[in-house]
CSV table of C-alpha atoms in Angstrom, one decimal:
chain,number,residue,atom,x,y,z
C,109,UNK,CA,0.0,0.0,0.1
C,110,UNK,CA,1.7,3.3,-1.2
C,111,UNK,CA,-1.0,5.7,0.0
C,112,UNK,CA,-2.0,6.4,-3.5
C,113,UNK,CA,-5.3,4.6,-4.6
C,114,UNK,CA,-6.4,4.2,-8.2
C,115,UNK,CA,-9.9,3.1,-9.4
C,116,UNK,CA,-10.8,1.1,-11.3
C,117,UNK,CA,-8.0,-1.3,-11.6
C,118,UNK,CA,-9.1,-2.5,-15.0
C,119,UNK,CA,-11.3,-0.9,-17.6
C,120,UNK,CA,-12.5,-2.0,-21.1
C,121,UNK,CA,-14.2,0.8,-22.9
C,122,UNK,CA,-15.4,1.2,-26.6
C,123,UNK,CA,-14.2,4.1,-28.7
C,124,UNK,CA,-17.3,6.0,-28.3
C,125,UNK,CA,-17.6,5.7,-24.5
C,126,UNK,CA,-16.9,8.2,-21.8
C,127,UNK,CA,-15.2,7.1,-18.6
C,128,UNK,CA,-13.1,8.5,-15.8
C,129,UNK,CA,-10.1,7.3,-13.9
C,130,UNK,CA,-9.8,8.3,-10.2
C,131,UNK,CA,-6.8,8.8,-8.0
C,132,UNK,CA,-6.6,9.5,-4.5
C,133,UNK,CA,-3.7,10.1,-2.2
C,134,UNK,CA,-3.6,10.0,1.7
C,135,UNK,CA,0.0,11.2,2.0
C,136,UNK,CA,-0.5,15.0,2.2
C,137,UNK,CA,1.3,15.7,-0.8
C,138,UNK,CA,1.0,18.7,-3.0
C,139,UNK,CA,1.9,17.5,-6.5
C,140,UNK,CA,0.0,14.8,-8.4
C,141,UNK,CA,0.8,13.3,-11.8
C,142,UNK,CA,-0.8,11.2,-14.6
C,143,UNK,CA,1.5,8.8,-16.4
C,144,UNK,CA,1.0,6.5,-19.4
C,145,UNK,CA,2.8,3.3,-19.5
C,146,UNK,CA,2.8,1.3,-22.8
C,147,UNK,CA,4.7,-1.9,-23.4
C,148,UNK,CA,8.4,-1.4,-24.4
C,149,UNK,CA,8.2,2.4,-24.2
C,150,UNK,CA,9.4,4.8,-21.4
C,151,UNK,CA,6.8,6.1,-18.9
C,152,UNK,CA,5.2,9.1,-20.5
C,153,UNK,CA,4.3,12.0,-18.2
C,154,UNK,CA,0.8,13.3,-19.2
C,155,UNK,CA,-0.1,16.0,-16.7
C,156,UNK,CA,1.2,17.6,-13.5
C,157,UNK,CA,-0.8,19.4,-10.9
C,158,UNK,CA,1.0,21.3,-8.2
C,159,UNK,CA,-1.2,22.7,-5.4
C,160,UNK,CA,-4.3,22.0,-7.6
C,161,UNK,CA,-2.9,24.0,-10.5
C,162,UNK,CA,-2.0,22.3,-13.8
C,163,UNK,CA,1.6,23.0,-14.4
C,164,UNK,CA,2.4,20.6,-17.2
C,165,UNK,CA,0.5,19.2,-20.2
C,166,UNK,CA,2.9,17.2,-22.3
C,167,UNK,CA,1.1,17.6,-25.6
C,168,UNK,CA,-1.6,15.1,-24.6
C,169,UNK,CA,-4.5,14.7,-27.0
C,170,UNK,CA,-7.7,16.5,-25.9
C,171,UNK,CA,-9.5,13.2,-25.6
C,172,UNK,CA,-7.7,13.0,-22.2
C,173,UNK,CA,-9.0,15.7,-19.9
C,174,UNK,CA,-7.6,16.0,-16.3
C,175,UNK,CA,-9.3,17.4,-13.3
C,176,UNK,CA,-7.8,18.1,-9.8
C,177,UNK,CA,-10.6,19.4,-7.4
C,178,UNK,CA,-8.3,19.3,-4.5
C,179,UNK,CA,-4.8,18.2,-3.6
C,180,UNK,CA,-5.8,14.8,-2.6
C,181,UNK,CA,-7.9,13.9,-5.6
C,182,UNK,CA,-7.0,13.6,-9.3
C,183,UNK,CA,-9.2,12.4,-12.2
C,184,UNK,CA,-8.7,11.6,-15.9
C,185,UNK,CA,-11.7,11.9,-18.1
C,186,UNK,CA,-11.6,9.9,-21.2
C,187,UNK,CA,-13.7,10.3,-24.3
C,188,UNK,CA,-13.6,8.9,-27.9
C,189,UNK,CA,-10.4,7.1,-27.3
C,190,UNK,CA,-8.4,5.1,-29.9
C,191,UNK,CA,-7.2,1.5,-29.6
C,192,UNK,CA,-3.6,2.9,-29.3
C,193,UNK,CA,-4.6,4.6,-26.1
C,194,UNK,CA,-4.7,1.2,-24.5
C,195,UNK,CA,-2.1,1.1,-21.7
C,196,UNK,CA,-1.5,1.2,-18.0
C,197,UNK,CA,-2.4,4.6,-16.6
C,198,UNK,CA,-0.5,5.4,-13.4
C,199,UNK,CA,-1.2,8.2,-10.9
C,200,UNK,CA,1.6,9.4,-8.7
C,201,UNK,CA,2.1,12.0,-6.0
C,202,UNK,CA,5.1,13.8,-4.5
C,203,UNK,CA,5.5,16.1,-1.5
C,204,UNK,CA,6.0,19.0,-3.8
C,205,UNK,CA,6.4,19.8,-7.5
C,206,UNK,CA,9.7,19.8,-9.1
C,207,UNK,CA,9.5,16.2,-9.8
C,208,UNK,CA,10.8,15.0,-6.4
C,209,UNK,CA,10.5,11.3,-5.2
C,210,UNK,CA,7.2,10.1,-6.6
C,211,UNK,CA,4.7,7.6,-5.0
C,212,UNK,CA,2.7,5.6,-7.5
C,213,UNK,CA,-0.7,4.1,-7.4
C,214,UNK,CA,-1.2,0.6,-8.7
C,215,UNK,CA,-2.6,1.8,-12.0
C,216,UNK,CA,-5.6,1.3,-14.2
C,217,UNK,CA,-5.1,-1.1,-17.0
C,218,UNK,CA,-7.2,0.4,-19.9
C,219,UNK,CA,-8.2,-1.5,-22.9
C,220,UNK,CA,-9.9,0.4,-25.7
C,221,UNK,CA,-12.0,-1.8,-28.1
L,218,UNK,CA,14.1,16.0,-27.9
L,219,UNK,CA,15.6,15.3,-24.5
L,220,UNK,CA,16.1,11.7,-23.9
L,221,UNK,CA,17.5,9.5,-21.3
L,222,UNK,CA,18.8,6.4,-22.9
L,223,UNK,CA,18.8,3.2,-20.6
L,224,UNK,CA,20.6,-0.1,-21.6
L,225,UNK,CA,20.3,-3.0,-21.9
L,226,UNK,CA,16.7,-3.5,-22.5
L,227,UNK,CA,16.7,-7.0,-20.9
L,228,UNK,CA,19.3,-8.8,-18.9
L,229,UNK,CA,19.1,-12.5,-18.2
L,230,UNK,CA,21.2,-13.7,-15.3
L,231,UNK,CA,21.7,-16.8,-13.2
L,232,UNK,CA,20.8,-16.3,-9.6
L,233,UNK,CA,23.8,-15.3,-7.8
L,234,UNK,CA,25.3,-13.3,-10.8
L,235,UNK,CA,25.6,-9.5,-10.9
L,236,UNK,CA,23.4,-7.2,-12.8
L,237,UNK,CA,24.0,-3.6,-14.1
L,238,UNK,CA,21.8,-1.1,-15.8
L,239,UNK,CA,23.1,2.1,-17.4
L,240,UNK,CA,21.5,5.5,-18.1
L,241,UNK,CA,22.8,8.2,-20.4
L,242,UNK,CA,21.4,11.7,-20.9
L,243,UNK,CA,22.4,13.9,-23.7
L,244,UNK,CA,21.9,17.0,-21.3
L,245,UNK,CA,23.1,17.6,-17.7
L,246,UNK,CA,20.8,16.5,-15.0
L,247,UNK,CA,19.8,18.2,-11.8
L,248,UNK,CA,19.3,14.7,-10.2
L,249,UNK,CA,18.5,11.2,-11.2
L,250,UNK,CA,16.1,9.0,-9.5
L,251,UNK,CA,15.8,5.1,-9.8
L,252,UNK,CA,12.7,3.0,-9.5
L,253,UNK,CA,11.9,-0.6,-9.4
L,254,UNK,CA,8.6,-2.1,-11.0
L,255,UNK,CA,7.9,-5.6,-10.1
L,256,UNK,CA,5.9,-7.8,-12.8
L,257,UNK,CA,2.3,-6.6,-12.6
L,258,UNK,CA,3.2,-3.9,-10.2
L,259,UNK,CA,3.7,-0.2,-10.1
L,260,UNK,CA,7.1,1.7,-9.9
L,261,UNK,CA,8.5,2.0,-6.5
L,262,UNK,CA,11.1,4.7,-5.7
L,263,UNK,CA,14.5,3.4,-4.7
L,264,UNK,CA,16.9,6.3,-4.5
L,265,UNK,CA,17.7,9.8,-5.6
L,266,UNK,CA,21.2,10.9,-6.6
L,267,UNK,CA,22.1,14.7,-6.7
L,268,UNK,CA,25.7,15.3,-6.5
L,269,UNK,CA,28.4,14.9,-9.1
L,270,UNK,CA,30.2,11.6,-8.7
L,271,UNK,CA,27.8,10.5,-6.0
L,272,UNK,CA,27.8,6.8,-5.1
L,273,UNK,CA,25.0,5.4,-2.8
L,274,UNK,CA,24.5,1.8,-1.5
L,275,UNK,CA,21.4,-0.1,-0.3
L,276,UNK,CA,22.5,-3.5,0.8
L,277,UNK,CA,23.4,-5.3,-2.6
L,278,UNK,CA,22.4,-2.3,-4.7
L,279,UNK,CA,25.0,0.4,-5.7
L,280,UNK,CA,23.9,3.6,-7.5
L,281,UNK,CA,26.3,5.9,-9.2
L,282,UNK,CA,26.0,9.4,-10.7
L,283,UNK,CA,28.6,10.4,-13.2
L,284,UNK,CA,31.0,13.2,-12.7
L,285,UNK,CA,29.4,15.2,-15.6
L,286,UNK,CA,25.9,14.5,-14.1
L,287,UNK,CA,24.9,12.9,-17.5
L,288,UNK,CA,25.0,9.2,-16.7
L,289,UNK,CA,24.1,6.9,-14.0
L,290,UNK,CA,24.4,3.2,-13.1
L,291,UNK,CA,22.7,0.7,-10.8
L,292,UNK,CA,24.6,-2.4,-10.0
L,293,UNK,CA,23.2,-5.3,-8.1
L,294,UNK,CA,25.6,-7.9,-6.6
L,295,UNK,CA,24.7,-11.4,-6.3
L,296,UNK,CA,21.1,-11.2,-7.7
L,297,UNK,CA,18.3,-13.0,-5.9
L,298,UNK,CA,14.8,-14.0,-7.2
L,299,UNK,CA,13.3,-11.1,-5.2
L,300,UNK,CA,15.4,-8.7,-7.5
L,301,UNK,CA,13.3,-9.6,-10.6
L,302,UNK,CA,11.5,-6.7,-12.1
L,303,UNK,CA,12.1,-3.7,-14.4
L,304,UNK,CA,14.5,-0.9,-13.2
L,305,UNK,CA,13.8,2.7,-14.4
L,306,UNK,CA,15.9,5.7,-14.2
L,307,UNK,CA,14.4,9.1,-14.4
L,308,UNK,CA,16.5,12.2,-14.9
L,309,UNK,CA,15.5,15.7,-14.0
L,310,UNK,CA,16.7,18.0,-16.7
L,311,UNK,CA,18.8,20.8,-15.6
L,312,UNK,CA,17.4,23.2,-18.3
L,313,UNK,CA,13.7,23.0,-17.8
L,314,UNK,CA,13.2,20.7,-14.7
L,315,UNK,CA,11.4,18.2,-16.8
L,316,UNK,CA,11.6,14.5,-15.5
L,317,UNK,CA,12.6,12.2,-18.3
L,318,UNK,CA,12.3,8.5,-17.9
L,319,UNK,CA,14.4,5.8,-19.3
L,320,UNK,CA,12.8,2.9,-21.1
L,321,UNK,CA,13.8,0.5,-18.2
L,322,UNK,CA,16.0,-2.7,-18.0
L,323,UNK,CA,14.2,-5.9,-17.1
L,324,UNK,CA,16.0,-8.3,-14.9
L,325,UNK,CA,15.2,-11.9,-15.6
L,326,UNK,CA,16.6,-14.7,-13.4
L,327,UNK,CA,17.2,-17.8,-15.5
L,328,UNK,CA,15.6,-20.9,-14.2
């Protein structure tokens, strides 16, 4: 248990569906991150929130939409995804921004059909 | 774009043999972090190196940060089955404070 909880753990969705991934951290951290992990590729940083403000958006397609209502919760809203978006989506938090030591959740395994 | 190259992609070892993975950056790093991801699991932070030439040890694991702060290595002595997993480095770029991840090295213990 890392103190970072992601739900759901697995998700299968059609290309026309809308779904959301949820992340919650119980560590009192101020920064939260979304990462995408595909097979045989480096971890891709998608979004960074620092004190609830989005500080990084690494050219992520608009079909991925993050939301950070408070420093403990982070969502990733998904709509009209493509099969190549199938991957493990990892949430992480760190005490502060600046990419310090990150604590990862267990991830959501997403399959787009 | 900025990259952190990590090699090898895979390393097969007999239990008891040593293992090493290397990371190289094209630009100077502020720091480098190392993570381990067990099969089916998530990355877990191992260590962060900040100083030029820094060497840190955790039991059988030795981490090094190069003098120029552009490369790093992780060496495991006498591997055990519990060491199985993928080891990632992540470098914080000096220029823009972006964290760039290596592709990982998968440690496989031969049966």
